[in-house]
Structure formats: C-alpha cells, structure tokens
PDB file of C-alpha atoms in Angstrom:
ATOM      1  CA  UNK A   1      52.392 138.694 -38.169  1.00 57.00           C
ATOM      2  CA  UNK A   2      51.167 137.319 -40.660  1.00 53.00           C
ATOM      3  CA  UNK A   3      53.039 139.186 -43.047  1.00 62.00           C
ATOM      4  CA  UNK A   4      56.016 139.133 -41.137  1.00 55.00           C
ATOM      5  CA  UNK A   5      55.738 135.062 -40.975  1.00 52.00           C
ATOM      6  CA  UNK A   6      55.101 135.072 -45.123  1.00 52.00           C
ATOM      7  CA  UNK A   7      57.803 137.378 -45.538  1.00 58.00           C
ATOM      8  CA  UNK A   8      60.660 134.591 -42.419  1.00 53.00           C
ATOM      9  CA  UNK A   9      59.016 132.085 -45.150  1.00 60.00           C
ATOM     10  CA  UNK A  10      59.947 133.582 -48.281  1.00 53.00           C
ATOM     11  CA  UNK A  11      62.907 134.304 -47.700  1.00 53.00           C
ATOM     12  CA  UNK A  12      64.255 130.805 -46.090  1.00 54.00           C
ATOM     13  CA  UNK A  13      62.949 129.853 -49.589  1.00 52.00           C
ATOM     14  CA  UNK A  14      65.327 132.078 -50.661  1.00 44.00           C
ATOM     15  CA  UNK A  15      68.357 131.293 -49.502  1.00 43.00           C
ATOM     16  CA  UNK A  16      67.398 127.070 -50.121  1.00 46.00           C
ATOM     17  CA  UNK A  17      67.391 128.414 -54.101  1.00 45.00           C
ATOM     18  CA  UNK A  18      70.284 130.080 -53.429  1.00 42.00           C
ATOM     19  CA  UNK A  19      71.977 126.914 -51.544  1.00 45.00           C
ATOM     20  CA  UNK A  20      70.926 124.845 -54.118  1.00 49.00           C
ATOM     21  CA  UNK A  21      72.290 127.452 -57.273  1.00 45.00           C
ATOM     22  CA  UNK A  22      75.759 126.857 -55.143  1.00 59.00           C
ATOM     23  CA  UNK A  23      75.829 123.397 -55.283  1.00 63.00           C
ATOM     24  CA  UNK A  24      74.824 122.874 -58.980  1.00 70.00           C
ATOM     25  CA  UNK A  25      77.714 125.144 -60.233  1.00 92.00           C
ATOM     26  CA  UNK A  26      80.368 124.261 -57.467  1.00 97.00           C
ATOM     27  CA  UNK A  27      82.921 121.841 -58.472  1.00 98.00           C
ATOM     28  CA  UNK A  28      85.615 119.775 -57.770  1.00 98.00           C
ATOM     29  CA  UNK A  29      87.747 117.881 -59.963  1.00 98.00           C
ATOM     30  CA  UNK A  30      90.805 116.003 -59.115  1.00 98.00           C
ATOM     31  CA  UNK A  31      94.057 117.163 -61.195  1.00 98.00           C
ATOM     32  CA  UNK A  32      96.157 115.537 -61.593  1.00 98.00           C
ATOM     33  CA  UNK A  33      98.967 117.310 -63.670  1.00 98.00           C
ATOM     34  CA  UNK A  34      98.147 115.864 -66.463  1.00 98.00           C
ATOM     35  CA  UNK A  35      96.363 116.232 -69.967  1.00 98.00           C
ATOM     36  CA  UNK A  36      93.896 114.579 -69.258  1.00 98.00           C
ATOM     37  CA  UNK A  37      93.060 116.090 -66.335  1.00 98.00           C
ATOM     38  CA  UNK A  38      93.663 119.604 -67.007  1.00 98.00           C
ATOM     39  CA  UNK A  39      91.350 119.218 -69.899  1.00 98.00           C
ATOM     40  CA  UNK A  40      89.068 118.159 -67.350  1.00 98.00           C
ATOM     41  CA  UNK A  41      88.953 121.015 -64.979  1.00 98.00           C
ATOM     42  CA  UNK A  42      89.324 123.878 -68.494  1.00 98.00           C
ATOM     43  CA  UNK A  43      85.905 121.971 -69.481  1.00 98.00           C
ATOM     44  CA  UNK A  44      83.967 122.274 -66.364  1.00 98.00           C
ATOM     45  CA  UNK A  45      85.444 126.068 -66.505  1.00 98.00           C
ATOM     46  CA  UNK A  46      83.819 126.826 -69.597  1.00 98.00           C
ATOM     47  CA  UNK A  47      80.646 125.069 -69.028  1.00 97.00           C
ATOM     48  CA  UNK A  48      80.361 127.129 -65.695  1.00 98.00           C
ATOM     49  CA  UNK A  49      80.824 125.053 -62.686  1.00 98.00           C
ATOM     50  CA  UNK A  50      82.453 127.104 -60.015  1.00 98.00           C
ATOM     51  CA  UNK A  51      85.681 124.384 -60.286  1.00 98.00           C
ATOM     52  CA  UNK A  52      88.408 123.849 -56.789  1.00 98.00           C
ATOM     53  CA  UNK A  53      91.155 121.177 -57.909  1.00 98.00           C
ATOM     54  CA  UNK A  54      92.501 118.825 -55.088  1.00 98.00           C
ATOM     55  CA  UNK A  55      95.187 117.119 -56.140  1.00 98.00           C
ATOM     56  CA  UNK A  56      97.688 114.557 -54.096  1.00 98.00           C
ATOM     57  CA  UNK A  57     100.562 113.263 -53.170  1.00 98.00           C
ATOM     58  CA  UNK A  58     100.605 109.115 -52.989  1.00 98.00           C
ATOM     59  CA  UNK A  59     104.534 108.259 -52.349  1.00 98.00           C
ATOM     60  CA  UNK A  60     105.439 108.561 -56.777  1.00 98.00           C
ATOM     61  CA  UNK A  61     108.036 109.409 -57.922  1.00 98.00           C
ATOM     62  CA  UNK A  62     107.355 111.669 -60.548  1.00 98.00           C
ATOM     63  CA  UNK A  63     106.285 114.700 -58.014  1.00 96.00           C
ATOM     64  CA  UNK A  64     106.505 116.552 -60.181  1.00 97.00           C
ATOM     65  CA  UNK A  65     102.764 116.441 -60.733  1.00 98.00           C
ATOM     66  CA  UNK A  66     101.325 118.100 -57.857  1.00 98.00           C
ATOM     67  CA  UNK A  67     103.665 120.661 -58.675  1.00 98.00           C
ATOM     68  CA  UNK A  68     102.239 121.134 -62.409  1.00 98.00           C
ATOM     69  CA  UNK A  69      99.251 120.615 -61.067  1.00 98.00           C
ATOM     70  CA  UNK A  70      99.887 124.190 -58.927  1.00 98.00           C
ATOM     71  CA  UNK A  71     100.956 126.243 -61.601  1.00 98.00           C
ATOM     72  CA  UNK A  72      97.226 124.701 -63.798  1.00 98.00           C
ATOM     73  CA  UNK A  73      95.119 125.655 -60.875  1.00 98.00           C
ATOM     74  CA  UNK A  74      96.639 129.464 -61.116  1.00 98.00           C
ATOM     75  CA  UNK A  75      96.209 129.198 -64.887  1.00 98.00           C
ATOM     76  CA  UNK A  76      92.647 129.223 -64.487  1.00 98.00           C
ATOM     77  CA  UNK A  77      92.850 131.338 -61.437  1.00 98.00           C
ATOM     78  CA  UNK A  78      90.875 128.451 -59.448  1.00 98.00           C
ATOM     79  CA  UNK A  79      91.682 126.665 -54.955  1.00 98.00           C
ATOM     80  CA  UNK A  80      93.873 123.823 -54.648  1.00 98.00           C
ATOM     81  CA  UNK A  81      94.314 121.333 -51.810  1.00 98.00           C
ATOM     82  CA  UNK A  82      97.128 119.601 -51.756  1.00 98.00           C
ATOM     83  CA  UNK A  83      96.760 116.306 -49.960  1.00 98.00           C
ATOM     84  CA  UNK A  84     100.078 114.791 -48.666  1.00 98.00           C
ATOM     85  CA  UNK A  85      98.588 111.162 -49.411  1.00 98.00           C
ATOM     86  CA  UNK A  86     103.498 109.808 -49.302  1.00 98.00           C
ATOM     87  CA  UNK A  87     103.343 107.481 -46.320  1.00 98.00           C
ATOM     88  CA  UNK A  88     101.248 105.253 -48.681  1.00 98.00           C
ATOM     89  CA  UNK A  89     104.247 104.613 -49.949  1.00 97.00           C
ATOM     90  CA  UNK A  90     104.772 102.294 -47.242  1.00 97.00           C
ATOM     91  CA  UNK A  91     101.773 100.397 -49.373  1.00 97.00           C
ATOM     92  CA  UNK A  92     103.175 100.243 -53.076  1.00 98.00           C
ATOM     93  CA  UNK A  93     106.079  99.628 -52.822  1.00 98.00           C
ATOM     94  CA  UNK A  94     106.789  96.268 -53.678  1.00 98.00           C
ATOM     95  CA  UNK A  95     103.468  96.379 -56.109  1.00 98.00           C
ATOM     96  CA  UNK A  96     104.373  99.920 -58.123  1.00 98.00           C
ATOM     97  CA  UNK A  97     106.750 100.958 -60.944  1.00 98.00           C
ATOM     98  CA  UNK A  98     104.932 104.472 -60.230  1.00 98.00           C
ATOM     99  CA  UNK A  99     106.775 104.426 -56.835  1.00 98.00           C
ATOM    100  CA  UNK A 100     109.117 101.979 -56.123  1.00 98.00           C
ATOM    101  CA  UNK A 101     112.173 102.057 -58.446  1.00 97.00           C
ATOM    102  CA  UNK A 102     113.136  99.371 -58.039  1.00 98.00           C
ATOM    103  CA  UNK A 103     110.606  98.056 -60.055  1.00 98.00           C
ATOM    104  CA  UNK A 104     111.226  98.230 -64.006  1.00 96.00           C
ATOM    105  CA  UNK A 105     109.147 101.064 -65.637  1.00 96.00           C
ATOM    106  CA  UNK A 106     108.005  99.965 -69.605  1.00 97.00           C
ATOM    107  CA  UNK A 107     106.791 101.541 -72.499  1.00 97.00           C
ATOM    108  CA  UNK A 108     103.479  99.091 -73.154  1.00 96.00           C
ATOM    109  CA  UNK A 109     100.933  98.852 -70.002  1.00 95.00           C
ATOM    110  CA  UNK A 110     102.014  96.715 -68.127  1.00 96.00           C
ATOM    111  CA  UNK A 111     100.972  95.151 -64.424  1.00 96.00           C
ATOM    112  CA  UNK A 112     102.909  97.185 -62.264  1.00 96.00           C
ATOM    113  CA  UNK A 113     102.355 100.333 -63.294  1.00 97.00           C
ATOM    114  CA  UNK A 114      99.159  99.631 -61.693  1.00 97.00           C
ATOM    115  CA  UNK A 115      98.670 101.928 -58.570  1.00 98.00           C
ATOM    116  CA  UNK A 116      96.008  99.819 -57.022  1.00 97.00           C
ATOM    117  CA  UNK A 117      92.820 101.206 -55.994  1.00 97.00           C
ATOM    118  CA  UNK A 118      94.398 104.492 -56.482  1.00 97.00           C
ATOM    119  CA  UNK A 119      91.569 106.573 -57.562  1.00 98.00           C
ATOM    120  CA  UNK A 120      88.882 105.359 -54.978  1.00 98.00           C
ATOM    121  CA  UNK A 121      90.997 106.898 -52.088  1.00 98.00           C
ATOM    122  CA  UNK A 122      91.132 110.319 -54.296  1.00 98.00           C
ATOM    123  CA  UNK A 123      87.614 109.919 -55.182  1.00 98.00           C
ATOM    124  CA  UNK A 124      86.905 108.900 -51.767  1.00 98.00           C
ATOM    125  CA  UNK A 125      88.718 112.874 -49.619  1.00 98.00           C
ATOM    126  CA  UNK A 126      87.568 114.186 -53.045  1.00 98.00           C
ATOM    127  CA  UNK A 127      83.762 113.553 -51.884  1.00 98.00           C
ATOM    128  CA  UNK A 128      84.388 115.217 -48.051  1.00 98.00           C
ATOM    129  CA  UNK A 129      86.276 117.899 -49.958  1.00 98.00           C
ATOM    130  CA  UNK A 130      82.846 118.402 -52.051  1.00 98.00           C
ATOM    131  CA  UNK A 131      80.895 117.942 -49.708  1.00 98.00           C
ATOM    132  CA  UNK A 132      83.360 120.434 -46.524  1.00 98.00           C
ATOM    133  CA  UNK A 133      83.004 122.770 -49.493  1.00 98.00           C
ATOM    134  CA  UNK A 134      78.879 122.375 -50.376  1.00 97.00           C
ATOM    135  CA  UNK A 135      80.151 121.607 -54.252  1.00 98.00           C
ATOM    136  CA  UNK A 136      77.832 119.066 -56.116  1.00 97.00           C
ATOM    137  CA  UNK A 137      79.859 117.545 -58.459  1.00 98.00           C
ATOM    138  CA  UNK A 138      82.966 115.767 -59.111  1.00 98.00           C
ATOM    139  CA  UNK A 139      85.207 115.175 -62.226  1.00 98.00           C
ATOM    140  CA  UNK A 140      88.158 112.730 -62.937  1.00 98.00           C
ATOM    141  CA  UNK A 141      90.002 112.795 -66.283  1.00 98.00           C
ATOM    142  CA  UNK A 142      88.813 108.638 -66.613  1.00 97.00           C
ATOM    143  CA  UNK A 143      87.953 108.305 -70.228  1.00 97.00           C
ATOM    144  CA  UNK A 144      88.221 105.751 -73.506  1.00 95.00           C
ATOM    145  CA  UNK A 145      91.662 104.671 -73.523  1.00 95.00           C
ATOM    146  CA  UNK A 146      92.265 103.890 -70.145  1.00 92.00           C
ATOM    147  CA  UNK A 147      88.685 101.095 -69.671  1.00 89.00           C
ATOM    148  CA  UNK A 148      90.262  98.143 -70.906  1.00 90.00           C
ATOM    149  CA  UNK A 149      93.544  98.250 -68.513  1.00 94.00           C
ATOM    150  CA  UNK A 150      92.664 100.274 -65.154  1.00 95.00           C
ATOM    151  CA  UNK A 151      89.410  99.036 -63.476  1.00 96.00           C
ATOM    152  CA  UNK A 152      89.227 101.901 -61.788  1.00 96.00           C
ATOM    153  CA  UNK A 153      88.707 104.509 -64.404  1.00 96.00           C
ATOM    154  CA  UNK A 154      85.378 102.267 -66.034  1.00 97.00           C
ATOM    155  CA  UNK A 155      82.797 103.798 -65.375  1.00 97.00           C
ATOM    156  CA  UNK A 156      80.492 101.285 -63.817  1.00 97.00           C
ATOM    157  CA  UNK A 157      83.238 101.530 -61.030  1.00 98.00           C
ATOM    158  CA  UNK A 158      82.846 106.082 -59.699  1.00 98.00           C
ATOM    159  CA  UNK A 159      78.651 105.069 -60.786  1.00 98.00           C
ATOM    160  CA  UNK A 160      78.561 102.522 -57.760  1.00 98.00           C
ATOM    161  CA  UNK A 161      80.706 104.872 -56.068  1.00 98.00           C
ATOM    162  CA  UNK A 162      79.140 107.624 -56.283  1.00 98.00           C
ATOM    163  CA  UNK A 163      75.746 105.507 -55.017  1.00 98.00           C
ATOM    164  CA  UNK A 164      78.098 104.866 -51.842  1.00 98.00           C
ATOM    165  CA  UNK A 165      78.983 108.671 -51.248  1.00 98.00           C
ATOM    166  CA  UNK A 166      75.456 109.705 -51.802  1.00 98.00           C
ATOM    167  CA  UNK A 167      74.422 106.467 -48.858  1.00 98.00           C
ATOM    168  CA  UNK A 168      77.121 107.813 -47.309  1.00 98.00           C
ATOM    169  CA  UNK A 169      76.635 111.726 -47.169  1.00 98.00           C
ATOM    170  CA  UNK A 170      73.503 112.157 -47.509  1.00 97.00           C
ATOM    171  CA  UNK A 171      74.315 114.633 -50.484  1.00 97.00           C
ATOM    172  CA  UNK A 172      72.888 113.268 -54.637  1.00 96.00           C
ATOM    173  CA  UNK A 173      76.451 114.120 -55.007  1.00 98.00           C
ATOM    174  CA  UNK A 174      77.575 113.063 -57.926  1.00 98.00           C
ATOM    175  CA  UNK A 175      80.601 111.377 -60.163  1.00 98.00           C
ATOM    176  CA  UNK A 176      81.509 111.864 -63.591  1.00 98.00           C
ATOM    177  CA  UNK A 177      84.357 110.932 -65.646  1.00 98.00           C
ATOM    178  CA  UNK A 178      83.278 113.409 -69.076  1.00 98.00           C
ATOM    179  CA  UNK A 179      85.244 112.077 -71.521  1.00 98.00           C
ATOM    180  CA  UNK A 180      85.065 108.178 -70.842  1.00 97.00           C
ATOM    181  CA  UNK A 181      83.648 107.787 -74.167  1.00 96.00           C
ATOM    182  CA  UNK A 182      86.047 109.789 -75.043  1.00 97.00           C
ATOM    183  CA  UNK A 183      89.722 108.066 -77.047  1.00 97.00           C
ATOM    184  CA  UNK A 184      92.910 109.760 -75.248  1.00 98.00           C
ATOM    185  CA  UNK A 185      93.226 111.377 -78.938  1.00 98.00           C
ATOM    186  CA  UNK A 186      90.324 112.721 -79.416  1.00 98.00           C
ATOM    187  CA  UNK A 187      91.219 114.788 -75.812  1.00 98.00           C
ATOM    188  CA  UNK A 188      93.479 115.941 -76.880  1.00 98.00           C
ATOM    189  CA  UNK A 189      91.542 117.746 -79.562  1.00 98.00           C
ATOM    190  CA  UNK A 190      89.463 119.023 -77.348  1.00 98.00           C
ATOM    191  CA  UNK A 191      91.660 120.447 -75.164  1.00 98.00           C
ATOM    192  CA  UNK A 192      93.418 122.392 -77.406  1.00 98.00           C
ATOM    193  CA  UNK A 193      89.665 123.551 -78.748  1.00 98.00           C
ATOM    194  CA  UNK A 194      89.703 125.122 -75.593  1.00 98.00           C
ATOM    195  CA  UNK A 195      93.330 126.600 -75.319  1.00 98.00           C
ATOM    196  CA  UNK A 196      94.543 124.301 -72.385  1.00 98.00           C
ATOM    197  CA  UNK A 197      98.019 125.159 -71.537  1.00 98.00           C
ATOM    198  CA  UNK A 198      99.558 121.046 -73.107  1.00 98.00           C
ATOM    199  CA  UNK A 199     103.193 122.295 -71.958  1.00 98.00           C
ATOM    200  CA  UNK A 200     102.474 122.991 -68.043  1.00 98.00           C
ATOM    201  CA  UNK A 201     100.702 119.212 -68.151  1.00 98.00           C
ATOM    202  CA  UNK A 202     102.900 116.486 -66.879  1.00 98.00           C
ATOM    203  CA  UNK A 203     102.527 113.028 -67.645  1.00 98.00           C
ATOM    204  CA  UNK A 204     105.874 110.997 -67.500  1.00 98.00           C
ATOM    205  CA  UNK A 205     105.924 108.225 -64.280  1.00 98.00           C
ATOM    206  CA  UNK A 206     109.782 109.362 -63.483  1.00 98.00           C
ATOM    207  CA  UNK A 207     110.365 113.552 -62.288  1.00 96.00           C
ATOM    208  CA  UNK A 208     113.626 114.973 -64.342  1.00 96.00           C
ATOM    209  CA  UNK A 209     113.956 118.341 -65.623  1.00 96.00           C
ATOM    210  CA  UNK A 210     112.174 117.433 -69.371  1.00 98.00           C
ATOM    211  CA  UNK A 211     109.348 113.339 -70.135  1.00 98.00           C
ATOM    212  CA  UNK A 212     111.840 111.329 -70.662  1.00 98.00           C
ATOM    213  CA  UNK A 213     109.375 109.598 -73.493  1.00 98.00           C
ATOM    214  CA  UNK A 214     110.039 106.382 -73.141  1.00 97.00           C
ATOM    215  CA  UNK A 215     107.914 105.259 -70.305  1.00 98.00           C
ATOM    216  CA  UNK A 216     104.059 103.491 -70.616  1.00 97.00           C
ATOM    217  CA  UNK A 217     102.274 107.409 -70.244  1.00 98.00           C
ATOM    218  CA  UNK A 218     105.044 109.401 -72.261  1.00 98.00           C
ATOM    219  CA  UNK A 219     104.378 106.619 -74.907  1.00 98.00           C
ATOM    220  CA  UNK A 220     100.955 106.972 -74.415  1.00 98.00           C
ATOM    221  CA  UNK A 221     101.247 111.091 -74.299  1.00 98.00           C
ATOM    222  CA  UNK A 222     102.914 111.431 -77.725  1.00 98.00           C
ATOM    223  CA  UNK A 223     100.691 108.899 -78.994  1.00 98.00           C
ATOM    224  CA  UNK A 224      98.149 111.249 -78.500  1.00 98.00           C
ATOM    225  CA  UNK A 225      99.185 114.401 -79.429  1.00 98.00           C
ATOM    226  CA  UNK A 226     100.269 112.139 -83.076  1.00 98.00           C
ATOM    227  CA  UNK A 227      96.679 110.240 -83.494  1.00 98.00           C
ATOM    228  CA  UNK A 228      94.769 114.039 -82.566  1.00 98.00           C
ATOM    229  CA  UNK A 229      97.549 115.994 -85.470  1.00 98.00           C
ATOM    230  CA  UNK A 230      98.055 118.731 -82.728  1.00 98.00           C
ATOM    231  CA  UNK A 231     101.683 120.107 -81.768  1.00 97.00           C
ATOM    232  CA  UNK A 232     103.302 118.082 -79.055  1.00 98.00           C
ATOM    233  CA  UNK A 233     104.680 120.746 -77.685  1.00 98.00           C
ATOM    234  CA  UNK A 234     106.933 118.621 -74.465  1.00 98.00           C
ATOM    235  CA  UNK A 235     110.351 118.552 -74.255  1.00 97.00           C
ATOM    236  CA  UNK A 236     112.220 114.784 -74.396  1.00 98.00           C
ATOM    237  CA  UNK A 237     114.755 113.399 -72.845  1.00 98.00           C
ATOM    238  CA  UNK A 238     114.207 110.309 -76.384  1.00 94.00           C
TER     239      UNK A 238
END
C-alpha cells in the first residue's frame, strides 16, 4: 500500500514538472503582420519556444495586416488566432487616422496616428489566450524607436500590465518586449540574421496592393532598412 502511494506521488510530481516545462516553453506572440512583431516571432522560435500567434482586426484601414500575419504564422508552422474587434472602429472614428480615412495620414509622427490604449487591449486578450492554453510568456514587438511616441510601448507600461495580469489570473505570467532597448534598424539586422521573410510583412497604414511609401509607418520602414544597410524587399508606390 505504501509503495502504491509513493508511486502515485512520484507520478503526480512528474506530471507537475511536465506542466511547468510546458508553461515555460509555450508562448503567445502578438503578431501584427509587421516587421517588428515578425522578428519577435522568429526570435522566439529560435529560442526554442512553442509559439502561438494572435492577431487583431480593430477597425484599421490596413486590413492586409492580419492577412500577412496569417501567412507569416504559416511560414513559421505556428497556429494563429485572428480576433475580430472591428466594432472598436466605433470608438476610433474621429480619433485616429489608422481607422478613419477622413483624418489625414502624415509622413512623420502626429497625434492622430495613436490608437488609444491599443496594446493594452491586445495584451488583455493575449493574457486570456495564454491562460487558456497554459502559456507562460507573452511577447510583443515594442522596441526602442517606439518608446518616445507610444506610451503603451514602454517598459514601465508592460511591466505594470504584467503585474495586473498576474493578479488577475493568479499565474506567474510574463509579458516581454524582447527588443525594447533596440532601435528599429538594429531589429531589421536581427531579423535578417534570423532569415525573416520581410517581403511578407506589412507596415503601411493603407490597404493597397503595395506600400504607399509616404505614411509614417512606410517612412520608418524605409529608414530602418537604409540605416541597417539591408536590402529592402518592399514594393512601394512612391
């Protein structure tokens, strides 16, 4: 009887260890379809994580983002959930040029480019997804070039959000932006070393066949490849 009880306890410990290892190695990647989050996804796979991608329709003009995210996930042989939050457009109309065609797009950063609290919305759902499948980490593509203009791309934001997620789930869930101290040009170099298919990524705020080449996001993309001294495979209209 004692031997039987000991065997049960040993098996329970083995199961618990397997669960812990699974949580440690399984992650969620918030994959927008852009180069930044795609580099994060390729990096996470290289690190040995079992990646699970999540992408969002939030009423953005550039619906092509999620289509490209799906192609990238397929290339990575990773599952992807595309979450439809298109009704958020009712909130963002009149606020952001990423959702409202009546607000002019600019070639440099301007206030209307901001989508209010967007990363918090995405990370909230990513937390739910991570909890549902037993993933221990969430990665997203915030980097050093973003922090100046985007509050929800700063380390103090996502670390605070991490604490909230832990309180709300009673799990030791981690939220990380692996390249928070890296500029976009360096991120492009890292992606090139990881053989990231940049030709599949989408940056433009519009939803045309090719990148417009004029909006702030296209300009950032152009400049990053130029500064990285990496050939830009992107087709631009201008």
